[in-house]
PDB file of C-alpha atoms in Angstrom:
ATOM      1  CA  MET A   1      23.985 168.913  61.985  1.00 68.00           C
ATOM      2  CA  GLU A   2      26.686 167.590  59.648  1.00 88.00           C
ATOM      3  CA  ARG A   3      28.368 171.021  59.593  1.00 85.00           C
ATOM      4  CA  ASN A   4      28.563 170.972  63.432  1.00 89.00           C
ATOM      5  CA  ILE A   5      30.225 167.583  63.391  1.00 92.00           C
ATOM      6  CA  LEU A   6      32.805 168.759  60.764  1.00 92.00           C
ATOM      7  CA  LEU A   7      33.518 171.888  62.882  1.00 94.00           C
ATOM      8  CA  ALA A   8      33.952 169.805  65.981  1.00 95.00           C
ATOM      9  CA  ILE A   9      36.390 167.448  64.163  1.00 95.00           C
ATOM     10  CA  PHE A  10      38.351 170.480  62.815  1.00 95.00           C
ATOM     11  CA  ALA A  11      38.406 172.089  66.211  1.00 96.00           C
ATOM     12  CA  ALA A  12      39.675 168.816  67.913  1.00 96.00           C
ATOM     13  CA  ALA A  13      42.320 168.365  65.242  1.00 96.00           C
ATOM     14  CA  LEU A  14      43.525 172.006  65.669  1.00 96.00           C
ATOM     15  CA  VAL A  15      43.710 171.655  69.460  1.00 96.00           C
ATOM     16  CA  THR A  16      45.617 168.409  69.157  1.00 95.00           C
ATOM     17  CA  ALA A  17      48.068 169.823  66.665  1.00 95.00           C
ATOM     18  CA  LEU A  18      48.694 172.929  68.788  1.00 94.00           C
ATOM     19  CA  MET A  19      49.209 170.838  71.953  1.00 94.00           C
ATOM     20  CA  ARG A  20      51.880 168.832  70.115  1.00 91.00           C
ATOM     21  CA  THR A  21      53.664 171.595  68.310  1.00 93.00           C
ATOM     22  CA  VAL A  22      53.660 174.583  70.697  1.00 91.00           C
ATOM     23  CA  PRO A  23      55.794 172.885  73.380  1.00 87.00           C
ATOM     24  CA  ILE A  24      58.267 171.679  70.740  1.00 86.00           C
ATOM     25  CA  LEU A  25      58.536 175.181  69.230  1.00 89.00           C
ATOM     26  CA  LEU A  26      58.982 176.817  72.616  1.00 87.00           C
ATOM     27  CA  LEU A  27      61.546 174.369  73.924  1.00 80.00           C
ATOM     28  CA  SER A  28      63.550 174.474  70.695  1.00 82.00           C
ATOM     29  CA  ARG A  29      64.373 178.074  71.403  1.00 85.00           C
ATOM     30  CA  PHE A  30      66.178 177.261  74.693  1.00 83.00           C
ATOM     31  CA  ARG A  31      69.197 175.201  75.455  1.00 87.00           C
ATOM     32  CA  LEU A  32      68.226 172.710  78.063  1.00 83.00           C
ATOM     33  CA  ALA A  33      70.601 171.590  80.827  1.00 89.00           C
ATOM     34  CA  PRO A  34      72.030 168.100  80.352  1.00 91.00           C
ATOM     35  CA  VAL A  35      70.189 166.881  83.477  1.00 94.00           C
ATOM     36  CA  VAL A  36      66.860 167.943  81.985  1.00 88.00           C
ATOM     37  CA  GLN A  37      67.693 166.341  78.654  1.00 87.00           C
ATOM     38  CA  GLN A  38      68.625 163.133  80.326  1.00 92.00           C
ATOM     39  CA  TRP A  39      65.398 163.208  82.393  1.00 91.00           C
ATOM     40  CA  LEU A  40      63.301 163.856  79.255  1.00 86.00           C
ATOM     41  CA  SER A  41      64.894 160.866  77.490  1.00 88.00           C
ATOM     42  CA  PHE A  42      63.099 158.516  79.967  1.00 91.00           C
ATOM     43  CA  ILE A  43      59.601 159.750  78.945  1.00 90.00           C
ATOM     44  CA  PRO A  44      59.116 157.397  75.980  1.00 85.00           C
ATOM     45  CA  SER A  45      60.188 154.346  78.014  1.00 85.00           C
ATOM     46  CA  ALA A  46      57.899 155.365  80.877  1.00 91.00           C
ATOM     47  CA  ILE A  47      54.924 155.857  78.675  1.00 91.00           C
ATOM     48  CA  MET A  48      55.517 152.428  76.949  1.00 81.00           C
ATOM     49  CA  ALA A  49      55.879 150.748  80.384  1.00 87.00           C
ATOM     50  CA  ALA A  50      52.585 152.368  81.590  1.00 91.00           C
ATOM     51  CA  ILE A  51      50.735 151.170  78.509  1.00 85.00           C
ATOM     52  CA  ILE A  52      52.010 147.682  78.805  1.00 83.00           C
ATOM     53  CA  THR A  53      51.382 147.492  82.553  1.00 87.00           C
ATOM     54  CA  ALA A  54      47.840 148.773  82.067  1.00 87.00           C
ATOM     55  CA  GLU A  55      47.170 146.044  79.538  1.00 81.00           C
ATOM     56  CA  LEU A  56      48.646 143.285  81.681  1.00 84.00           C
ATOM     57  CA  VAL A  57      47.040 144.318  84.978  1.00 86.00           C
ATOM     58  CA  GLY A  58      43.797 145.822  83.852  1.00 84.00           C
ATOM     59  CA  LYS A  59      42.048 143.365  81.621  1.00 78.00           C
ATOM     60  CA  PRO A  60      44.425 140.843  80.073  1.00 76.00           C
ATOM     61  CA  ALA A  61      43.353 138.657  77.170  1.00 77.00           C
ATOM     62  CA  LEU A  62      43.127 135.117  78.473  1.00 79.00           C
ATOM     63  CA  THR A  63      42.530 131.752  76.821  1.00 79.00           C
ATOM     64  CA  SER A  64      39.959 129.350  78.061  1.00 79.00           C
ATOM     65  CA  SER A  65      42.638 127.513  80.055  1.00 81.00           C
ATOM     66  CA  GLY A  66      43.674 130.816  81.759  1.00 81.00           C
ATOM     67  CA  VAL A  67      46.898 131.413  79.943  1.00 83.00           C
ATOM     68  CA  SER A  68      47.539 135.109  79.470  1.00 86.00           C
ATOM     69  CA  ILE A  69      47.944 135.976  75.807  1.00 89.00           C
ATOM     70  CA  SER A  70      48.879 139.552  76.810  1.00 88.00           C
ATOM     71  CA  LEU A  71      51.779 138.334  78.975  1.00 88.00           C
ATOM     72  CA  LEU A  72      53.068 135.958  76.275  1.00 91.00           C
ATOM     73  CA  ALA A  73      53.068 138.730  73.732  1.00 92.00           C
ATOM     74  CA  ALA A  74      54.699 141.054  76.212  1.00 90.00           C
ATOM     75  CA  ILE A  75      57.459 138.558  76.841  1.00 93.00           C
ATOM     76  CA  ALA A  76      58.059 138.199  73.059  1.00 95.00           C
ATOM     77  CA  ALA A  77      58.082 141.969  72.612  1.00 93.00           C
ATOM     78  CA  THR A  78      60.585 142.266  75.507  1.00 92.00           C
ATOM     79  CA  VAL A  79      62.917 139.701  74.031  1.00 96.00           C
ATOM     80  CA  ALA A  80      62.688 141.477  70.604  1.00 96.00           C
ATOM     81  CA  GLY A  81      63.435 144.805  72.270  1.00 93.00           C
ATOM     82  CA  ILE A  82      66.486 143.471  74.082  1.00 95.00           C
ATOM     83  CA  VAL A  83      67.846 141.851  70.916  1.00 97.00           C
ATOM     84  CA  THR A  84      67.106 144.617  68.401  1.00 95.00           C
ATOM     85  CA  ARG A  85      67.206 147.736  70.703  1.00 94.00           C
ATOM     86  CA  SER A  86      64.539 149.092  68.380  1.00 92.00           C
ATOM     87  CA  LEU A  87      61.151 150.511  69.556  1.00 86.00           C
ATOM     88  CA  PHE A  88      59.673 149.932  66.055  1.00 93.00           C
ATOM     89  CA  ALA A  89      60.730 146.234  66.078  1.00 94.00           C
ATOM     90  CA  THR A  90      59.470 145.747  69.669  1.00 91.00           C
ATOM     91  CA  VAL A  91      55.984 147.164  68.881  1.00 91.00           C
ATOM     92  CA  ILE A  92      55.789 145.070  65.645  1.00 96.00           C
ATOM     93  CA  VAL A  93      56.811 141.833  67.348  1.00 96.00           C
ATOM     94  CA  GLY A  94      54.400 142.504  70.189  1.00 93.00           C
ATOM     95  CA  MET A  95      51.408 143.089  67.816  1.00 95.00           C
ATOM     96  CA  VAL A  96      52.259 140.192  65.633  1.00 97.00           C
ATOM     97  CA  ALA A  97      52.725 137.918  68.717  1.00 95.00           C
ATOM     98  CA  PHE A  98      49.439 139.087  70.235  1.00 92.00           C
ATOM     99  CA  ALA A  99      47.510 138.510  66.997  1.00 95.00           C
ATOM    100  CA  GLY A 100      49.202 135.170  66.300  1.00 95.00           C
ATOM    101  CA  LEU A 101      48.710 133.866  69.853  1.00 92.00           C
ATOM    102  CA  SER A 102      45.110 135.054  69.876  1.00 89.00           C
ATOM    103  CA  TYR A 103      44.471 133.122  66.711  1.00 91.00           C
ATOM    104  CA  ALA A 104      46.369 130.072  67.734  1.00 88.00           C
ATOM    105  CA  LEU A 105      45.219 129.726  71.383  1.00 84.00           C
ATOM    106  CA  ALA A 106      41.652 131.067  71.204  1.00 70.00           C
TER     107      ALA A 106
END
């Protein structure tokens, strides 16, 4: 039984690694048109927006008085993103704000 679990984990890791590396290896051999490069540059922002929207709309963390901790943390992260122009800083500020607000308001 334990051997089957280890094989399943290895297979899942291999499939994940291949799914991430094969497109990069194939696309690195071609010169993409500037329009395609510009379109591809919007993908990280679109993914981030989808994750945030799903959290805010789907099942937001609320205090007992009904204040949305998720929305307050998203506002803090947005301000940090505008000020720093850094995805890393935006994510860190959002996580710290969510954790801090959850602790302070809950």
